[in-house]
Coordinates of C-alpha atoms and ligand atoms in Angstrom, one line a residue:
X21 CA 0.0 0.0 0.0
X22 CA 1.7 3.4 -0.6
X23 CA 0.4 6.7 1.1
X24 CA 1.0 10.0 -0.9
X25 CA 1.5 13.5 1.0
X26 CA -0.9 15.5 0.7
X27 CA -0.6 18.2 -1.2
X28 CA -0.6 21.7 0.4
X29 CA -2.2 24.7 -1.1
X30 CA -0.9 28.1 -1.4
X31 CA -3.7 30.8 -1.0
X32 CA -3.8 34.1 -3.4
X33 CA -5.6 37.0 -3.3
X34 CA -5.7 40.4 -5.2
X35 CA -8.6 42.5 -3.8
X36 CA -10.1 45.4 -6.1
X37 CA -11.7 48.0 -3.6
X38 CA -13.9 50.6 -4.7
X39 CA -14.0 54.1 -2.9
X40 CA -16.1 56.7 -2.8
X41 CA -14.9 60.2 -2.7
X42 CA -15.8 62.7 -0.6
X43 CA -16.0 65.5 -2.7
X44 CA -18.7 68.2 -2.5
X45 CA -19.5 67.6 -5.9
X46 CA -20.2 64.7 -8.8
X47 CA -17.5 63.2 -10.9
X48 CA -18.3 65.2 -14.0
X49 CA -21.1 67.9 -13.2
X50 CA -22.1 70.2 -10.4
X51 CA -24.9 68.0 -8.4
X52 CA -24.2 67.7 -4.8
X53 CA -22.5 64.2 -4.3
X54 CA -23.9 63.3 -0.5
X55 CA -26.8 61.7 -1.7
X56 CA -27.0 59.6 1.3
X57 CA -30.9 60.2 2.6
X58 CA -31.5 62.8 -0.1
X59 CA -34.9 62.7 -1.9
X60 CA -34.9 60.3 -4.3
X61 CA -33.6 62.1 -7.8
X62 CA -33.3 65.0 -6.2
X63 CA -29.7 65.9 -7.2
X64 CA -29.7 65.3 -10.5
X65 CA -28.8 67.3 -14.0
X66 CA -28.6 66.4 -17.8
X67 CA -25.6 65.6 -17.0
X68 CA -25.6 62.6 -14.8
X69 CA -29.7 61.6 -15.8
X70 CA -27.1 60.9 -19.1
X71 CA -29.0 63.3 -21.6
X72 CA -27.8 63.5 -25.2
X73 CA -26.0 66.5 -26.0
X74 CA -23.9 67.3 -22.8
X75 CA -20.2 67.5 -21.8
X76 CA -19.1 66.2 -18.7
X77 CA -16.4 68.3 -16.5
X78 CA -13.9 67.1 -14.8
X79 CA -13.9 67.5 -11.1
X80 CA -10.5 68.5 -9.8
X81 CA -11.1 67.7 -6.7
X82 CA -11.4 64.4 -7.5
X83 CA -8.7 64.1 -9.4
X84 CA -6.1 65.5 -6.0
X85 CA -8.0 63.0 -4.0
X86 CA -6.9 59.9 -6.3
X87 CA -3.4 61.6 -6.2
X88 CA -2.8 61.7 -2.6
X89 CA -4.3 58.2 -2.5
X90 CA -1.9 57.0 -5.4
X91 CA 1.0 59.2 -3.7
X92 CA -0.2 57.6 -0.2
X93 CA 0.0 53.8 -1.5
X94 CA 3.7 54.7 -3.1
X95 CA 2.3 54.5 -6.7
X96 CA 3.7 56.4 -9.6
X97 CA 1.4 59.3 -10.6
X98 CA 0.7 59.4 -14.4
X99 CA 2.3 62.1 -16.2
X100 CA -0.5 61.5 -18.8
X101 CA -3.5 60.0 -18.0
X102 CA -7.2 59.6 -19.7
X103 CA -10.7 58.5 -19.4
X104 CA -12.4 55.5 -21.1
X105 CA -16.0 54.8 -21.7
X106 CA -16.8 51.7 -20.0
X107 CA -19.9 50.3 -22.7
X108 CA -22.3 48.1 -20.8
X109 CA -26.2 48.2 -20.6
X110 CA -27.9 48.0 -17.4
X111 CA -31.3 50.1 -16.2
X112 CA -28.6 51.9 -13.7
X113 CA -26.2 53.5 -16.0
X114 CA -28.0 56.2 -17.3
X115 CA -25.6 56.8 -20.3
X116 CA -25.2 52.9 -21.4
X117 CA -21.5 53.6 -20.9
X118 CA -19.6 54.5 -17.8
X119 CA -16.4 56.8 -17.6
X120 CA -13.8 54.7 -16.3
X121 CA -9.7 54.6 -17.2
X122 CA -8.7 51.6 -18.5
X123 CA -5.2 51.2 -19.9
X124 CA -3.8 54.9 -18.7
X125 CA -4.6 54.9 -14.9
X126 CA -3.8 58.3 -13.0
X127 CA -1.6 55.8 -10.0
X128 CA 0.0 52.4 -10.9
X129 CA 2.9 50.8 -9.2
X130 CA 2.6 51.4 -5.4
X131 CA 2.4 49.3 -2.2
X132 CA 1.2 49.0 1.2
X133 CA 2.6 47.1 3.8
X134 CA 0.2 45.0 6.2
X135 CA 0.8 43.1 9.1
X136 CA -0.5 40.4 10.5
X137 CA 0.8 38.7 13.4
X138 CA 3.4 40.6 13.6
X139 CA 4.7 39.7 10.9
X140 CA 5.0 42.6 8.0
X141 CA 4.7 41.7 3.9
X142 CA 3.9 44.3 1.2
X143 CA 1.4 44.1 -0.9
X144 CA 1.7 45.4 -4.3
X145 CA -0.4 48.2 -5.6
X146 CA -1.8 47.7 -9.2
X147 CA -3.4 50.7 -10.0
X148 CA -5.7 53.6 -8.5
X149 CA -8.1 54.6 -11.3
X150 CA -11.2 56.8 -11.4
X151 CA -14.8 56.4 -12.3
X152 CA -18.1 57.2 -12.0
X153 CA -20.7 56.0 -9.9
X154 CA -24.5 54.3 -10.9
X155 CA -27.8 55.0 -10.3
X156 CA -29.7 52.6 -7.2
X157 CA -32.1 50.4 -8.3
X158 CA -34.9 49.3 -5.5
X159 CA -37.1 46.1 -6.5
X160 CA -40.1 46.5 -5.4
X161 CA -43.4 44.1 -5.3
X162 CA -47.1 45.9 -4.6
X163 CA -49.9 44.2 -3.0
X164 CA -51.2 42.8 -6.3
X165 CA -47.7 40.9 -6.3
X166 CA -46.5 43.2 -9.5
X167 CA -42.9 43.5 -9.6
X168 CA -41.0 46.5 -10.6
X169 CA -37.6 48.5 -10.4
X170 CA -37.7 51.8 -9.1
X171 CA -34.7 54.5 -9.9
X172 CA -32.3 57.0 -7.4
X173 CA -30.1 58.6 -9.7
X174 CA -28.8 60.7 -7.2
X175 CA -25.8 58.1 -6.8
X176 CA -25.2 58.5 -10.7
X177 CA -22.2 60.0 -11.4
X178 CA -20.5 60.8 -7.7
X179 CA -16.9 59.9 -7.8
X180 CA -15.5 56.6 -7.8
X181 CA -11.5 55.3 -7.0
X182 CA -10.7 51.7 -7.5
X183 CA -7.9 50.4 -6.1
X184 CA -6.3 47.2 -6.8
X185 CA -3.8 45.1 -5.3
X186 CA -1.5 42.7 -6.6
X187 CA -2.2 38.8 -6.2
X188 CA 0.2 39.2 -3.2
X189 CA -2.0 38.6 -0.5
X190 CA -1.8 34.9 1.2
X191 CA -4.6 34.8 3.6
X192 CA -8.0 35.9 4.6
X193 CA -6.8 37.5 7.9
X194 CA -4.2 39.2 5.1
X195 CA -6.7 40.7 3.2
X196 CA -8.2 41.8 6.5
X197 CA -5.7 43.4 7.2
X198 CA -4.6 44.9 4.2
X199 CA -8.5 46.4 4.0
X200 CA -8.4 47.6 7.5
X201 CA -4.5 49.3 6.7
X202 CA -6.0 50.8 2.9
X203 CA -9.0 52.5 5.0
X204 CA -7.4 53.8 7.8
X205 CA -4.9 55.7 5.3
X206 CA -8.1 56.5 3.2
X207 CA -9.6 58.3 6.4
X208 CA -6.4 60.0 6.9
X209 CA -5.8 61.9 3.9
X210 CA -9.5 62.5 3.9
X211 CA -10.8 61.3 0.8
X212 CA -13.1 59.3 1.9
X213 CA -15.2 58.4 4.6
X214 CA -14.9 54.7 3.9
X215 CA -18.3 53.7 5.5
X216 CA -18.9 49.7 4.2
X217 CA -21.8 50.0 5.5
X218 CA -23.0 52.8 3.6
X219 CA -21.4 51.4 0.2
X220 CA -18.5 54.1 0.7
X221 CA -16.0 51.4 0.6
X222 CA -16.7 48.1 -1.8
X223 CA -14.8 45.2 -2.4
X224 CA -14.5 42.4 -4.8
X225 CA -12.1 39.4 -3.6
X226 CA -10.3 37.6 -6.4
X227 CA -9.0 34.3 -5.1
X228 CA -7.6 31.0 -6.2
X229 CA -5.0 28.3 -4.8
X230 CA -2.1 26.5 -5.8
X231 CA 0.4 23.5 -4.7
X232 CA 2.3 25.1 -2.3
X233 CA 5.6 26.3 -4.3
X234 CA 3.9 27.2 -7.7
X235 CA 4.6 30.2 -9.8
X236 CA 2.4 30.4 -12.0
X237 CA -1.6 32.2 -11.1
X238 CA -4.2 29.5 -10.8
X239 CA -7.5 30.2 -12.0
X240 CA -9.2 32.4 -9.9
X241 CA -13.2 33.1 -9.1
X242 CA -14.2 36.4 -7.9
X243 CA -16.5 37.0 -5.0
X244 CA -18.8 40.4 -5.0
X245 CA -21.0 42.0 -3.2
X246 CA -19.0 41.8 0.6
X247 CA -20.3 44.7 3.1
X248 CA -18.2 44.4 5.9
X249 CA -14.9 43.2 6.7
X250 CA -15.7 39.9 9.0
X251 CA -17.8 39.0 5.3
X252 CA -14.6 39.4 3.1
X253 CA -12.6 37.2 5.6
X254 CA -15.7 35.0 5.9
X255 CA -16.4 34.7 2.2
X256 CA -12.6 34.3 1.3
X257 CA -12.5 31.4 3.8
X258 CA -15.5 29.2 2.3
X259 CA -13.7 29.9 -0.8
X260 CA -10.5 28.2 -0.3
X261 CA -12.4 25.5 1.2
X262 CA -14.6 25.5 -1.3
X263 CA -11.8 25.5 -4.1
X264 CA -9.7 22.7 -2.2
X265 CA -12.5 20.3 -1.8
X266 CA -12.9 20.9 -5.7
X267 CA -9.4 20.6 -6.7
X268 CA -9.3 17.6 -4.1
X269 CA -12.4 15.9 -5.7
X270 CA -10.5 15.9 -9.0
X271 CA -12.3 18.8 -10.5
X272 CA -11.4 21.8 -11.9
X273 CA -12.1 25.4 -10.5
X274 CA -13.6 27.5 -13.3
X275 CA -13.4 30.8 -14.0
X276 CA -16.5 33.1 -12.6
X277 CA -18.1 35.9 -10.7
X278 CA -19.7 34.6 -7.1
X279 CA -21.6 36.3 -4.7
X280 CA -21.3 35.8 -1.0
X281 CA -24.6 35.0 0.3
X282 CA -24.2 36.6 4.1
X283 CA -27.3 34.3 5.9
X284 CA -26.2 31.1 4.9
X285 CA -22.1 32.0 5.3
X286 CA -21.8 30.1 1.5
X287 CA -20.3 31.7 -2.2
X288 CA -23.1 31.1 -5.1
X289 CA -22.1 31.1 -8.9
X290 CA -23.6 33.8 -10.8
X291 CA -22.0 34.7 -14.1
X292 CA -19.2 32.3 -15.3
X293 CA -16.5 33.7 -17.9
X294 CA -18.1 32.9 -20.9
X295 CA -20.8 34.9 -20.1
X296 CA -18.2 37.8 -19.0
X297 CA -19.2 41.3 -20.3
X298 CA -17.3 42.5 -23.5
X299 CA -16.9 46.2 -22.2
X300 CA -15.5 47.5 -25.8
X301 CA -13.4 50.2 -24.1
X302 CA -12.5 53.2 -25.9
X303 CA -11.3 56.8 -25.2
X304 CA -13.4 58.8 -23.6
X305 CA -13.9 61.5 -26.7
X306 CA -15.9 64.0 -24.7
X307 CA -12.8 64.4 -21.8
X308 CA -9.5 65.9 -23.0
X309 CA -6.5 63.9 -21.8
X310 CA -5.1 65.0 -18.2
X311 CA -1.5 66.2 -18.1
X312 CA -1.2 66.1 -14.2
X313 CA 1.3 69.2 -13.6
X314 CA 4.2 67.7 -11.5
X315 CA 4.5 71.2 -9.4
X316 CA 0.9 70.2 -8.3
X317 CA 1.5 66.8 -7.7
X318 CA 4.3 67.3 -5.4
X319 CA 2.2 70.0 -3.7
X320 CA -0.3 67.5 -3.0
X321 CA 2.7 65.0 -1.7
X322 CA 3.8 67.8 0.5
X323 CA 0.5 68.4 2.1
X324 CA -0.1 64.8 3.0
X325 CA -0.5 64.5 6.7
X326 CA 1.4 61.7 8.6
X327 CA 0.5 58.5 7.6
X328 CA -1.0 55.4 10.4
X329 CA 2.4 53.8 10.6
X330 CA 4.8 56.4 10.8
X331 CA 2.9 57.3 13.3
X332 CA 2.4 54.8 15.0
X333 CA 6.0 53.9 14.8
X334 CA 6.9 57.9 16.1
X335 CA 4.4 56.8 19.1
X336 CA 7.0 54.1 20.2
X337 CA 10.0 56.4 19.8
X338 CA 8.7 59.5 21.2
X339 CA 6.3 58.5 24.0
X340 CA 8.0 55.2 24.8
X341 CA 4.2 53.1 24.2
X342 CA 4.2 49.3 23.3
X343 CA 3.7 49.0 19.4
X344 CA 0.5 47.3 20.1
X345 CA -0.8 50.5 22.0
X346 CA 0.5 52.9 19.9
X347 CA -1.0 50.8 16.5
X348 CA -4.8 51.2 18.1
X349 CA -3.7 54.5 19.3
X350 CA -2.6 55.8 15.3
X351 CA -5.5 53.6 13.7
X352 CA -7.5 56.9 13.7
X353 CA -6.3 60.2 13.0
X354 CA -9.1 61.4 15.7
X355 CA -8.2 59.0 18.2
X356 CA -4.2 59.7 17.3
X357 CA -5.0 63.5 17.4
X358 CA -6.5 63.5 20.9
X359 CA -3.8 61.2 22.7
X360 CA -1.6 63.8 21.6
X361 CA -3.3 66.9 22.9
X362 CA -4.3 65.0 25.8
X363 CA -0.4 64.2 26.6
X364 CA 0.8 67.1 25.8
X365 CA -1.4 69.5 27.3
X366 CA 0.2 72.1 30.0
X367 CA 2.5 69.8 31.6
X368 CA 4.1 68.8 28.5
X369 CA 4.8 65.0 27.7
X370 CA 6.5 62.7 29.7
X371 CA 6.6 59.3 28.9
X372 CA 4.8 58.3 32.1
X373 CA 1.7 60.3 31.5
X374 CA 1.8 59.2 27.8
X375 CA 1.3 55.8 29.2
X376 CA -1.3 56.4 31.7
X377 CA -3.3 58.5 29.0
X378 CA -2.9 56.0 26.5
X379 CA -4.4 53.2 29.1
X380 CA -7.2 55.7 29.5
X381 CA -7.9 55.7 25.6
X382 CA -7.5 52.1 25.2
X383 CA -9.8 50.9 28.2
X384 CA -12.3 52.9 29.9
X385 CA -12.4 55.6 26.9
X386 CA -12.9 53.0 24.7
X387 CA -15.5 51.5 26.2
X388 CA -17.3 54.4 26.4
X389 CA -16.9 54.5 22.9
X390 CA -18.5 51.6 22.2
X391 CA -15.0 50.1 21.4
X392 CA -14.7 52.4 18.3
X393 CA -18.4 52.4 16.4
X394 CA -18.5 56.0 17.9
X395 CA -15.5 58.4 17.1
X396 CA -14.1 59.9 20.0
X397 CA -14.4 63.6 18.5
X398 CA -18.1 63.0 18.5
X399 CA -17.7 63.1 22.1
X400 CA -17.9 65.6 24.7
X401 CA -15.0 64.4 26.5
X402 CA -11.8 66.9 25.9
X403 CA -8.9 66.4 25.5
X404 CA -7.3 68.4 27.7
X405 CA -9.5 66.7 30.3
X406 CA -8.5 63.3 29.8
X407 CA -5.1 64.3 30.9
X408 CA -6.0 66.4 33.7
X409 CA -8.4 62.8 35.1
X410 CA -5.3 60.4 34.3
X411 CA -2.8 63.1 37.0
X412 CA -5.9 63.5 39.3
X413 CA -5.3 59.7 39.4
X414 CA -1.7 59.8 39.5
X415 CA -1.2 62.7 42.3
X416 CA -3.8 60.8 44.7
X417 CA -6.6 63.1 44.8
X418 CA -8.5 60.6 43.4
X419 CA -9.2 57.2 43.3
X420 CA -9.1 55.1 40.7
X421 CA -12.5 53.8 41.0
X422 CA -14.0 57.3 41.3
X423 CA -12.1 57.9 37.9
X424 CA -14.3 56.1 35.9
X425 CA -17.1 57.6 37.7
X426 CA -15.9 60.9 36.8
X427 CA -14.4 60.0 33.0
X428 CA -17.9 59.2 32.4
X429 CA -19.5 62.7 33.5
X430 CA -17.1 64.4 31.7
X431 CA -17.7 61.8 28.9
X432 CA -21.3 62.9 28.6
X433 CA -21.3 66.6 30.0
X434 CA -18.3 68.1 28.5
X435 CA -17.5 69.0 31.7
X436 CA -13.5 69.5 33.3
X437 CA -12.9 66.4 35.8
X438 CA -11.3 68.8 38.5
X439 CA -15.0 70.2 38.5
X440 CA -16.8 67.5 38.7
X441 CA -14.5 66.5 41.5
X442 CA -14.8 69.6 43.5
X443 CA -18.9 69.8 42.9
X444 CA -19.5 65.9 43.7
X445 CA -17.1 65.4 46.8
X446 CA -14.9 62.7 44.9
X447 CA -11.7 64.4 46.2
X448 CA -9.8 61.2 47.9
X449 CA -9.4 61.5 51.3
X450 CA -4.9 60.9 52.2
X451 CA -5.4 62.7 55.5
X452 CA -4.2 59.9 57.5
X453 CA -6.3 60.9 61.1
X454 CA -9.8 60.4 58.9
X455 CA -9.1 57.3 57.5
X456 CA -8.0 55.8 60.8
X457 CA -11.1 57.6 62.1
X458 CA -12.8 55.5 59.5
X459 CA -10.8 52.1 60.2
X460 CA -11.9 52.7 63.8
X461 CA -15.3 53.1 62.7
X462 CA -15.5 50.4 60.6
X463 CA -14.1 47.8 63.3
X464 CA -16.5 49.1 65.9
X465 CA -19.3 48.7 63.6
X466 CA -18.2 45.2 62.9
X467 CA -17.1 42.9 65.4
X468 CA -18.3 39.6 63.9
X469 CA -15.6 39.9 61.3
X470 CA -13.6 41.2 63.6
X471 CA -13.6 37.9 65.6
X472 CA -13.6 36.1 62.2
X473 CA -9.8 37.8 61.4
X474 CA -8.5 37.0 64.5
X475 CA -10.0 33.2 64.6
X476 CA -7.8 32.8 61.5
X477 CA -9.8 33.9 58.4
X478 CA -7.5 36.1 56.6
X479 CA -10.3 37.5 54.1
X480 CA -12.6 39.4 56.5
X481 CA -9.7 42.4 56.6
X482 CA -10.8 42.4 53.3
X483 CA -14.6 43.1 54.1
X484 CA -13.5 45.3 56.8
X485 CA -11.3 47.2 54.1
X486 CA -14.3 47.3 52.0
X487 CA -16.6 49.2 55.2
X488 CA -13.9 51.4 55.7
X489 CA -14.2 52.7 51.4
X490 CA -18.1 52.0 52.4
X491 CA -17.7 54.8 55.6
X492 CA -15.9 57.2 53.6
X493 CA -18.2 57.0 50.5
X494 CA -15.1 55.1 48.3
X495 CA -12.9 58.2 48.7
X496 CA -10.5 56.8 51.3
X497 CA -7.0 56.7 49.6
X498 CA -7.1 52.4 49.1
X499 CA -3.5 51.9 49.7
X500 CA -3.8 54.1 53.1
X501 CA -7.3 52.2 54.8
X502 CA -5.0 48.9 53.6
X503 CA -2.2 49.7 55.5
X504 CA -4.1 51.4 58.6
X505 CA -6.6 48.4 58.8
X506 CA -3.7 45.8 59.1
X507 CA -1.8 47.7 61.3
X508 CA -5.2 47.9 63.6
X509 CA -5.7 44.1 63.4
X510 CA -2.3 43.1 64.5
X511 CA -2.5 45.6 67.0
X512 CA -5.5 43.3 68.3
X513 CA -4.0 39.9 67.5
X514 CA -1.1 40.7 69.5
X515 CA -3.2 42.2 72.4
X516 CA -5.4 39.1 72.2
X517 CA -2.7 36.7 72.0
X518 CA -1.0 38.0 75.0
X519 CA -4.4 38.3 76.7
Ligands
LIG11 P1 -10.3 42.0 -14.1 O1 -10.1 43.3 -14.6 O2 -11.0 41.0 -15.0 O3 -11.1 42.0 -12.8 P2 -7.6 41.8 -13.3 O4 -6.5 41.0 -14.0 O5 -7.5 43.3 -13.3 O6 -8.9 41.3 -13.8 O7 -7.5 41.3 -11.8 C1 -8.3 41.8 -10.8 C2 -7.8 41.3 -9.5 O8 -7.7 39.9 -9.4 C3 -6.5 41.9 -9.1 O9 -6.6 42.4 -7.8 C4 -5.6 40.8 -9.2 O10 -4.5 40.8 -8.3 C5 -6.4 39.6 -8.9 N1 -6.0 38.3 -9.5 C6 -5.7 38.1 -10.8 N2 -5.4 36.8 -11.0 C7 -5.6 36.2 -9.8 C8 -5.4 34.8 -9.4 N3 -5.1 33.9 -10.2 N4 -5.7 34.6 -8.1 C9 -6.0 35.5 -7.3 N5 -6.2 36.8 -7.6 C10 -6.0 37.1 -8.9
LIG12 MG1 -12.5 42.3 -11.5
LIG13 ZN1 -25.6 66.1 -12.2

């Protein structure tokens, strides 16, 4: 009998992400682009309801937004660059065609490192293009069970970036990452908002496997319509399954479009290659090419802001933060902003308050945050404030439990900590003579445990520490009612041992 190895697979990924800009207005005319809860077809024009007869306009805007992304990714900006028309019917293009670039992208060549594990790869950068977007289609059925499409054009026309990566990517937790790393840069140049759930941010997953050590590409299926990112690390998983099992099974993986159905977690066929569109690109003739000025280029690369991982990395050197801290720290620019005010204000940095801010943001800020579905300049909290809680903490004044208390009033008021401090009483109590007032108390109050300690059970100090924070309304310093109440009880065990 003779037993073969199993083969192992190598798993490849190139991800095309689309990206909607946020630019006040659409890709080539002057409707309002933020047609998110507008009236339906309220901000439309002959231009984007696709009328014969009119010129499109290119928005410039647009144009320095897919720049600094290009510049951003370490692509190559085009020195000459076009638009294509993009020929396809469908009830949502209004035009039959949509402006896309095909062959002469405005970015090509870049990459973006991603890490996962720890462990760091780069990711090649294809090519950052621009496009237009579609009108929404809603399918409806009445009460006589008629079915029909209805038509939003406001979504016609706003502008588009696709971005696509290389086949480098090995994993789903890869591609995670490498979605998680594009957006966050996205949201720090500001070009877009990168909402998945609000369509701001779409992705198509290419995938296919191999025998581990292979060269060349396998074929590869394509999954669409993903909306968040556990679905893209979800779908891409069931598909290497999915693809292994075939390959396995002796078959061959063929060449198609899927779509991830989300309730039952599986990939379904729905257009195979032979059935592929046949776009018949051609130059746009309405556009003139674009001759991107390299003065304005580089003043676009100048005006970039620091990027997630240089500063994330500058967090480490400068505040002396764990990489790990400093990475969710820099994720956001508005969570990165405010550690920095926060640490810096007044008393300037030092590396210890650095670290007790950052604790701050990463646990009881956070959670207050709804651990990130609410940005934290959307809340009241200051950041001056947060610093000024964190030394509160730090000088003794108050205790750490009373913190959180406090964070949160200032979390929901706006308010300065040292105020809410002063107005609710919080100030911690170090005056030695009151706290052993209150250990007295609390002993007094409580002989049963009393007799418990001294017949040998260690935890009733414990309880009687607990009376003590109880007595003083939790603003004896802890450390202090600790040290008094032990000292108090061996007082009495050696009085009682010697009686
Ligand atoms: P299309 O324009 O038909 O979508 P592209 O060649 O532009 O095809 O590729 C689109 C995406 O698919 C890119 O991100 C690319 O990296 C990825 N890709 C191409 N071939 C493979 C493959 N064999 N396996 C996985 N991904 C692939
Ligand atoms: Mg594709
Ligand atoms: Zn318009």
């Amino acid at each position: 009998m003779t037993t073969t190895a199993p083969t192992i697979y190598e798993t490849v990924i190139g991800l095309e992400v689309h990206v909607q800009l946020k630019t006040r207005s659409k890709m080539f005319c002057s409707c309002r682009s933020d047609y998110q809860g507008a009236e339906p077809n309220s901000l439309v024009c002959p231009v984007c309801l696709g009328m014969p007869g009119v010129l499109p306009v290119i928005n410039k805007k647009a144009v320095e937004y897919a720049i600094a992304t290009g510049l951003a990714l370490n692509c190559n900006i085009a020195t000459r660059t076009k638009f294509d028309r993009k020929n396809y019917a469908y009830p949502d293009l209004m035009k039959g065609y949509q402006i896309s670039q095909y062959d002469m992208p405005i970015a090509y060549a870049g990459h973006l490192d991603v890490e996962t594990n720890g462990e760091k790869r780069t990711i090649g950068i294809t090519r950052v293009h621009m496009e237009e977007d579609v009108a929404k289609l809603t399918h409806v059925r009445n009460s006589t069970g008629e079915t029909f499409s209805l038509v939003d054009v406001n979504r016609s026309g706003v502008p588009l970036m696709e971005i696509v990566s290389e086949p480098d990517i090995r994993s789903p937790e890869e591609a995670r990452q490498y979605l998680t790393t594009l957006r966050s840069i996205l949201r720090y140049i500001g070009v877009s908002t990168g909402n998945m759930e609000e369509g701001n941010f779409r992705c198509d997953a290419n995938v296919s496997i191999r025998p581990m050590g292979d060269i060349e590409l396998a074929t590869r299926t394509e999954i669409k319509n993903v909306n968040s990112f556990r679905s893209v690390f979800s779908a891409l998983e069931y598909e290497v399954e999915r693809q292994r099992r075939v390959v396995e099974d002796g078959g061959r993986i063929v060449q198609e479009t899927r779509g991830w159905q989300e309730d039952r977690a599986v990939t379904v066929s729905q257009r195979s290659k032979e059935h592929a569109h046949d776009y018949r690109y051609f130059p746009e003739p309405d556009l003139p090419e674009l001759l991107p000025d390299p003065m304005w280029v580089e003043e676009i690369r100048a005006s970039l802001p620091e990027l997630p991982a240089q500063r994330r990395n500058r967090f480490v050197s400068q505040y002396g933060l764990p990489l790990y801290d400093a990475g969710l720290l820099s994720a956001s620019r508005s969570s990165a902003e405010f550690f920095e005010e926060a640490v810096n204000d007044k008393t300037g940095a030092s590396e210890h308050r650095a670290k007790r801010v950052s604790n701050w943001m990463l646990g009881e800020v956070s959670r207050l945050l709804d651990h990130g579905l609410v940005a934290i300049d959307e809340s009241l909290l200051k950041p001056a404030h947060l610093g000024q809680l964190s030394d509160l903490v730090e000088s003794g004044d108050l205790s750490n439990s009373l913190a959180k208390t406090v964070l949160q009033k200032a979390f929901e008021t706006g308010k300065a900590p040292k105020l809410i401090v002063k107005d609710e009483g919080y100030l911690q109590i170090s005056d030695s003579s009151v706290v052993e007032r209150a250990v007295q108390e609390a002993l007094d109050q409580n002989p049963k445990a009393v007799q418990d300690y001294l017949g040998g059970r260690e935890t009733a100090a414990k309880f009687l520490v607990g009376q003590v924070m109880r007595i003083t309304r939790g603003k004896a310093n802890p450390a202090m009612a600790n040290k008094l109440m032990q000292q108090k009880l061996s007082n009495l065990q050696n009085t009682n041992g010697s009686a």
